[in-house]
Coordinates of C-alpha atoms in Angstrom, one line a residue:
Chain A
X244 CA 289.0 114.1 -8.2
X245 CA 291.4 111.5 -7.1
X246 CA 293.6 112.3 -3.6
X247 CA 297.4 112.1 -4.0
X248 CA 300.2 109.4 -1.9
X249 CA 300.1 112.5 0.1
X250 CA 296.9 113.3 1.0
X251 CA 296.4 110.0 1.6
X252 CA 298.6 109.6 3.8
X253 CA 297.8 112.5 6.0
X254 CA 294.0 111.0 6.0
X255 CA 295.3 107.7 7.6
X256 CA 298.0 109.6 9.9
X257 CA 294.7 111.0 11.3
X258 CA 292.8 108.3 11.8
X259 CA 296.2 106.8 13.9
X260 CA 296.4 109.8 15.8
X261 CA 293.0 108.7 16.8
X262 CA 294.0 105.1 17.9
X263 CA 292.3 103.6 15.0
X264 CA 295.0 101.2 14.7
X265 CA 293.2 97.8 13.7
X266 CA 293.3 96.5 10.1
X267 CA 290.0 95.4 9.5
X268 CA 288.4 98.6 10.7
X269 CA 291.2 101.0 10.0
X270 CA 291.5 100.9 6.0
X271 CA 287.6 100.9 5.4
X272 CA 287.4 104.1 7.5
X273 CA 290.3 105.2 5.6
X274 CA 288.6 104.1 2.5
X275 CA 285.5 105.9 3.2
X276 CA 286.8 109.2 4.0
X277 CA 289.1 109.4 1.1
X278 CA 285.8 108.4 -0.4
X279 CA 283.6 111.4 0.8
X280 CA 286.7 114.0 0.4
X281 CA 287.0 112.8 -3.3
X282 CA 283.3 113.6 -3.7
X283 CA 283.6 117.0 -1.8
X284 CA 286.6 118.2 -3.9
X285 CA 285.0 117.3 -7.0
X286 CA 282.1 119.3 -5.7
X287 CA 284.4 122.4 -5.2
X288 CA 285.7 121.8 -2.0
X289 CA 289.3 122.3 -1.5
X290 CA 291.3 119.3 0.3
X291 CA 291.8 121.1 3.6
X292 CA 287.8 122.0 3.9
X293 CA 287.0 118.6 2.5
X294 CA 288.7 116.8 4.7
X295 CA 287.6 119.1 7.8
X296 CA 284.1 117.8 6.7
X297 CA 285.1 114.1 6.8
X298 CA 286.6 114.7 10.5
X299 CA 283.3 116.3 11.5
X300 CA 281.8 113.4 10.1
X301 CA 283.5 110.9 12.1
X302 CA 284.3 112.5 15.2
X303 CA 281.2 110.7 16.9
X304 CA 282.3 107.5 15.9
X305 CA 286.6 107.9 16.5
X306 CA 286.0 109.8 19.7
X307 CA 287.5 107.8 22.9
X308 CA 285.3 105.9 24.5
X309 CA 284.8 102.8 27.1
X310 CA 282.2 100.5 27.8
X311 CA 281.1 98.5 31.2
X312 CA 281.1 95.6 29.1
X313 CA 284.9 95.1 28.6
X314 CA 285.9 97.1 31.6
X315 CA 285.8 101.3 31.7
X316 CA 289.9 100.9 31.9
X317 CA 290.2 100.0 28.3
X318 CA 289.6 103.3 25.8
X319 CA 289.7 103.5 22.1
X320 CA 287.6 104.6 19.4
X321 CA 284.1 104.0 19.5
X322 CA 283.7 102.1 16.4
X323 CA 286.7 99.9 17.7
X324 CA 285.1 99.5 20.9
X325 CA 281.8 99.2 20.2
X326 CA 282.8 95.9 17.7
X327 CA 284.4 94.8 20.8
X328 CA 281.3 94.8 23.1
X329 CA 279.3 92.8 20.0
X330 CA 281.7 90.5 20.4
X331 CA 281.7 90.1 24.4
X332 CA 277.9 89.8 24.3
X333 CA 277.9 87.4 21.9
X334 CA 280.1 85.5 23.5
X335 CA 278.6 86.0 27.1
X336 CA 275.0 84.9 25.5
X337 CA 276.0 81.7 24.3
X338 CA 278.6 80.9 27.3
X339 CA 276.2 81.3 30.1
X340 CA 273.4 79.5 29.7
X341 CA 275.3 76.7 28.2
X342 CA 277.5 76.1 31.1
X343 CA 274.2 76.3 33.1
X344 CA 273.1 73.8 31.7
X345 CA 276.9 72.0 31.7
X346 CA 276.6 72.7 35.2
X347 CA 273.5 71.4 36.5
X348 CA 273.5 67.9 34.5
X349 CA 276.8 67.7 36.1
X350 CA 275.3 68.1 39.7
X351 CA 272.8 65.9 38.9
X352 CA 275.5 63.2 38.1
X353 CA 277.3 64.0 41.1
X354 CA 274.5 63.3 43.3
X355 CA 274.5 59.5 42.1
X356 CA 278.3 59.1 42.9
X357 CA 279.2 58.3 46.3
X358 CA 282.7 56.6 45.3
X359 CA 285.5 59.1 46.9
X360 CA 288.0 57.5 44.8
X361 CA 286.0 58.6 41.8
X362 CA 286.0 62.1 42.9
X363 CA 289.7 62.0 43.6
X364 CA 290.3 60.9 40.2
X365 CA 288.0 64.0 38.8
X366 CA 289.8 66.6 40.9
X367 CA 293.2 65.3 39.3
X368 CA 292.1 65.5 35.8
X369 CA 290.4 68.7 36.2
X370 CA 293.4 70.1 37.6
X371 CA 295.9 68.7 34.6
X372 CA 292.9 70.5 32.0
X373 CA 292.8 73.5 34.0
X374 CA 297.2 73.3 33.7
X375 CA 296.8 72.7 29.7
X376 CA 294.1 75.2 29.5
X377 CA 296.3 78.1 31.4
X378 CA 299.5 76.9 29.6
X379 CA 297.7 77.7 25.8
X380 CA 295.9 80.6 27.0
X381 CA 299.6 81.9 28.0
X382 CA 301.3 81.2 25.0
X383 CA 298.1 82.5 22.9
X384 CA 299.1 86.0 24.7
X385 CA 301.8 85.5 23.9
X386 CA 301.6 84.9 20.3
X387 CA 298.8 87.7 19.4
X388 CA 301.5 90.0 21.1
X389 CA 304.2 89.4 19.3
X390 CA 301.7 89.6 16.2
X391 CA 302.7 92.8 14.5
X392 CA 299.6 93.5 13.1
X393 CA 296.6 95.2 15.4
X394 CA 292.9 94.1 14.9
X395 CA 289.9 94.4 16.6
X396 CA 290.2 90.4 17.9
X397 CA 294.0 90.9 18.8
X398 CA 292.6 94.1 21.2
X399 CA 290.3 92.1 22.4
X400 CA 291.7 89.1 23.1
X401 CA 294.4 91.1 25.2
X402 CA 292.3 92.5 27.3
X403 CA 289.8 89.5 27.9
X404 CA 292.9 86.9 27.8
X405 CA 294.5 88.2 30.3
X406 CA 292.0 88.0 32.9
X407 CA 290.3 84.8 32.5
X408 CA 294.0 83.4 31.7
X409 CA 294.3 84.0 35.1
X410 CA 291.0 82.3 36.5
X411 CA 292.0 79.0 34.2
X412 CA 295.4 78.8 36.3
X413 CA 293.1 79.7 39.7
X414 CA 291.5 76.6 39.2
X415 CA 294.7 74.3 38.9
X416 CA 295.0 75.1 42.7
X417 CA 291.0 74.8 43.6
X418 CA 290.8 71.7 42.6
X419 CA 293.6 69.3 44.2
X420 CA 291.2 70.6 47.2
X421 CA 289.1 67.0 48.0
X422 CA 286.5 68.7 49.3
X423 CA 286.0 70.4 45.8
X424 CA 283.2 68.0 44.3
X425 CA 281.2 66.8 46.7
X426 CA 277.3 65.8 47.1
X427 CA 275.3 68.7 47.4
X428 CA 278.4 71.1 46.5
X429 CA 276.8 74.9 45.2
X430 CA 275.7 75.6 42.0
X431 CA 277.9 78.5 41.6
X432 CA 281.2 76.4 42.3
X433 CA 280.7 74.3 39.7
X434 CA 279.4 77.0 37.4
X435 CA 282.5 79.3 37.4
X436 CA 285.1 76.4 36.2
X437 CA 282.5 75.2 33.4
X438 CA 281.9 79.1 32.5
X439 CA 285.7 79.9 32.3
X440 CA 286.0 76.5 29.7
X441 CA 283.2 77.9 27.6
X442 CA 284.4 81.5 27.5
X443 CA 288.0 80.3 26.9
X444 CA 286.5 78.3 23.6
X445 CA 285.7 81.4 22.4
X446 CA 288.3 83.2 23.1
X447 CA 290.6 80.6 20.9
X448 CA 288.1 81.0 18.1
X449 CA 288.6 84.7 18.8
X450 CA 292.2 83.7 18.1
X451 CA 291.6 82.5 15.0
X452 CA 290.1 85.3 13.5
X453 CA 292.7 87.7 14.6
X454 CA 295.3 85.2 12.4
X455 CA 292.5 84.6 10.0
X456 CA 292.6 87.7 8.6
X457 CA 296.1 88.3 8.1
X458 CA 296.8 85.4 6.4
X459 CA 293.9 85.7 3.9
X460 CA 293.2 89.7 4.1
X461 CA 296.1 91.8 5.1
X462 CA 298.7 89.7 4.3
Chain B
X46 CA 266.0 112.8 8.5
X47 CA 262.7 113.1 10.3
X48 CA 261.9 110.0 9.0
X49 CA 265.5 107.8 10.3
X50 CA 263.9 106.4 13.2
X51 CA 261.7 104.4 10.6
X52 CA 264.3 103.6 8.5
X53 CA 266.6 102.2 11.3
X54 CA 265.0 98.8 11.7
X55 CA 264.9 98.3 8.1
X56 CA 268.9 99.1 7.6
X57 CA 270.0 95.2 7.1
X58 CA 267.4 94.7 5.0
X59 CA 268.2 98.0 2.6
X60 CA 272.1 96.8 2.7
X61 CA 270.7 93.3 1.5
X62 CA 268.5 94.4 -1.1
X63 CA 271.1 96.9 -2.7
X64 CA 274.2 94.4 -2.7
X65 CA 271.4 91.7 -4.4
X66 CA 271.2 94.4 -7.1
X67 CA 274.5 95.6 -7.4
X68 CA 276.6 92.3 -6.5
X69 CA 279.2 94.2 -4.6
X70 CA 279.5 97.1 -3.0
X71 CA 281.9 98.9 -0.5
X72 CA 280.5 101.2 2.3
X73 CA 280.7 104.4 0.8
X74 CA 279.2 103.8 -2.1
X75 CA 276.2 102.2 0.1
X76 CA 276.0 105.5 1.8
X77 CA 275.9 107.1 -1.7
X78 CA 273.2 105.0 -3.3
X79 CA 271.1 105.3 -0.7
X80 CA 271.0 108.7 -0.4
X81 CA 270.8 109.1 -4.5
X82 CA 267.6 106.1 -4.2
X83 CA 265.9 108.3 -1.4
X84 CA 266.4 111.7 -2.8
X85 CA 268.6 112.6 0.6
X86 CA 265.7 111.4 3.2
X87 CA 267.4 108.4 4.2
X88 CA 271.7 109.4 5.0
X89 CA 273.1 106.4 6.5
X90 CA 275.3 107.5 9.5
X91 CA 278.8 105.8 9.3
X92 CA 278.0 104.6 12.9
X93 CA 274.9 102.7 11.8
X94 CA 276.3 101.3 8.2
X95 CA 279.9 99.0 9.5
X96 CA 278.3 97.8 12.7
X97 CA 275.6 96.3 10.3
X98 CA 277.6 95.3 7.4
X99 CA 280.0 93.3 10.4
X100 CA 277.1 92.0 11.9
X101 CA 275.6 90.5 8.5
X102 CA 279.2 89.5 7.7
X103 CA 279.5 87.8 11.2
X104 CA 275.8 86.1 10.5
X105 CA 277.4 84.4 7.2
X106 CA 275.2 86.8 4.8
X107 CA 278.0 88.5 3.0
X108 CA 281.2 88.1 1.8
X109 CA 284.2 90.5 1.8
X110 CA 286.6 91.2 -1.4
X111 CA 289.6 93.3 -0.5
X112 CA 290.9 95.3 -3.7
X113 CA 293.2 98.0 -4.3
X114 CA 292.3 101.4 -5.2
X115 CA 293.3 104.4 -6.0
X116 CA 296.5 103.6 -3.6
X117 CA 294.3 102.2 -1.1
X118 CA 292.4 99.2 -0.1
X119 CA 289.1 98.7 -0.9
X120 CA 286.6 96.4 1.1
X121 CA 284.2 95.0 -0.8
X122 CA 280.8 93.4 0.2
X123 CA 278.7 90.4 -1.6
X124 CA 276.0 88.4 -0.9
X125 CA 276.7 84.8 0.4
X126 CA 274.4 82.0 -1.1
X127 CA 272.9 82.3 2.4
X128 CA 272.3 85.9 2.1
X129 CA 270.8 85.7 -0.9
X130 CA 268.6 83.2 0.7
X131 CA 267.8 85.8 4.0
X132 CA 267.3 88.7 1.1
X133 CA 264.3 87.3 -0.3
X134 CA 263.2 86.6 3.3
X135 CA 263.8 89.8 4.5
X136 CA 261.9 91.5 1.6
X137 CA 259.1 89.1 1.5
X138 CA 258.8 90.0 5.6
X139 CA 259.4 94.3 5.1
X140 CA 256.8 94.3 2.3
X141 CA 254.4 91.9 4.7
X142 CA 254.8 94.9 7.1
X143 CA 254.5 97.5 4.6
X144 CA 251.2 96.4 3.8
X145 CA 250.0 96.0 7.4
X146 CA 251.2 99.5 7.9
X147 CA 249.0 101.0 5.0
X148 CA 246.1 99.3 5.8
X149 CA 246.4 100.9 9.1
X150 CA 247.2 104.0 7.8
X151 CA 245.4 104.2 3.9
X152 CA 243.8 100.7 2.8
X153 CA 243.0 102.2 -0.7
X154 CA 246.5 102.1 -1.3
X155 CA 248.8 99.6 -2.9
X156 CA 252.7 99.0 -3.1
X157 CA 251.9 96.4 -6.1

C-alpha cells in the first residue's frame, strides 16, 4: 500500500520537527519509515498506528543528544550527531600523530640552525600562512552558511570551523614573537600550530563533501 | 534477538554479502531481507544499519544511487570494485572463524 503527497509529507514534517534537517541523512530516514509504514499498512495497520510504530522505532536514534567529542553545547539527533563524532575521530586519529611526527622532525631541524636571520625569515612566512590560512577558513564559514542546503559536513564544519578558525588567526600574532622558534623550544609549541594545519586540511576536505553532495546528489 | 550480540561484529560483512547478491539495495529493504534470510532472529536496528552502510561507503566499499520513488528519494547502495574485492575477503575470513568456532564447540560438524 503506497503512502499519499500527504502522508508523506506529514512523515518528513516529523522527522523536521525532530531537527533532522540534513540531506544525506534526512531522506533515507524518510525513505525508510515510509518504507516500514507501507509494510505495516499492507499488513492491516491503519496509517495513524503505522506510523506510531515507525516513531517508536526511531525515537532511540532522533532523540537529542550531545557528545564530549564535538562539545556537549551542540544537540541534535543522535544519528546526526553520532556521524559527526565518526567524523571528528577520524579526523583526530590521523591529525595527531601526524603532526607529531611533523613536529618532532621539525625540532630536530631546528636544533642544527643557529642562523637568527633564518628564524626570522620562518616567523614571517608562518605568520603570512597562518593570515591565508584564517582568511579561507573565514570565507569557508562563510560560504557553507550561506549554503541553503543543511548536511551532516555543513553542521559540522560550523561548529568545528569556527573554533579552530579562530586558533589559525591566534597564530598570525604568536609568531612575529622572535623568541617563537628557538633551540630547545617545547614540543607542545610547536605541535599546536602543525596540529591546527593538519586539522584545518580536513576540515577543507570536510568542505568538499558538504558541496560534493549537492552538486551530484541533491541538486 | 538473544543471539544479536553475535551477529553485531559480523554486520559489514552481512550488508556486503547481500548487496554482492542483490547488486543494489536501499536500507530498508536490507532490514527486510535480513530478517526474511534469518527467519526474524537477526532484526537489524536502524541505529546499527546507516552508521555501517556510511562507514563502508566512507571506506570506498559501496557506491550510492539516488532514485525517485514513490514521490520520494531513494538511496541506493552497490558494491564498489573494491568492495567486491573486501566481500570475498570478508567471507573467506567469517567462514575461517566459523569453522574455528565449531571445532570448539562440535568438530563433527561441517558448514561445507
Amino acid at each position: 500500500m503506497k503512502l499519499t503527497k500527504e502522508e508523506i509529507h506529514q512523515v518528513e514534517l516529523y522527522i523536521e520537527f525532530k531537527n533532522l534537517n540534513q540531506v544525506d541523512l534526512k531522506y533515507e530516514v524518510l525513505d525508510h519509515m515510509v518504507s516500514a509504514i507501507e509494510d505495516e499498512m499492507s499488513n492491516g495497520l491503519s496509517f495513524i498506528d503505522a506510523f506510531d510504530l515507525a516513531i517508536k522505532n526511531w525515537k532511540e536514534d532522533l532523540k537529542p543528544y550531545s557528545s564530549y567529542w564535538l562539545g556537549l553545547a551542540f544537540c541534535g539527533p543522535k544519528l546526526m550527531i553520532k556521524k559527526c563524532v565518526r567524523l571528528i575521530k577520524k579526523i583526530y586519529v590521523i591529525s595527531i600523530p601526524v603532526s607529531a611526527l611533523i613536529s618532532v622532525i621539525l625540532l630536530f631541524v631546528f636544533d642544527f640552525i643557529t642562523n637568527q636571520f633564518f628564524y626570522n625569515i620562518l616567523n614571517v612566512l608562518m605568520s603570512v600562512l597562518f593570515g591565508v590560512l584564517f582568511l579561507v577558513a573565514i570565507i569557508g564559514l562563510h560560504f557553507i552558511n550561506k549554503s541553503k542546503v543543511q548536511t551532516t559536513y555543513r553542521y559540522f564544519y560550523k561548529i568545528q570551523g569556527f573554533g579552530y578558525g579562530l586558533m589559525l588567526g591566534g597564530f598570525v600574532i604568536a609568531f612575529p614573537n622572535e623568541q617563537y622558534f628557538t633551540s630547545g623550544m617545547p614540543f607542545l609549541s610547536l605541535f599546536l600550530p602543525v596540529f591546527c594545519l593538519v586539522f584545518y586540511y580536513h576540515m577543507f576536505k570536510i568542505y568538499k563533501e558538504h558541496f560534493g553532495i549537492l552538486k551530484q546528489k541533491f541538486a | 534477538m538473544g543471539n544479536a550480540k553475535l551477529y553485531k561484529g559480523s554486520l559489514n560483512t552481512i550488508i556486503l554479502k547481500l548487496l554482492d547478491e542483490q547488486g543494489k539495495m536501499y536500507g530498508y529493504e536490507i532490514t527486510q531481507k535480513v530478517k526474511a534470510l534469518t527467519k526474524g532472529e537477526l532484526k537489524i536496528t536502524e541505529g546499527a544499519l546507516y552508521p555501517a552502510l556510511h562507514k563502508l561507503e566512507a571506506e570506498g566499499l559501496l557506491d550510492v544511487e539516488l532514485a525517485k520513488v514513490d514521490n520520494r528519494l531513494r538511496k541506493y547502495y552497490k558494491l564498489t570494485e573494491a568492495g567486491e574485492k573486501e566481500t570475498v575477503n570478508r567471507l573467506a575470513e567469517l567462514e575461517e572463524f566459523i569453522r574455528s568456532m565449531q571445532n570448539l564447540v562440535n568438530p563433527n560438524w561441517s558448514i561445507n
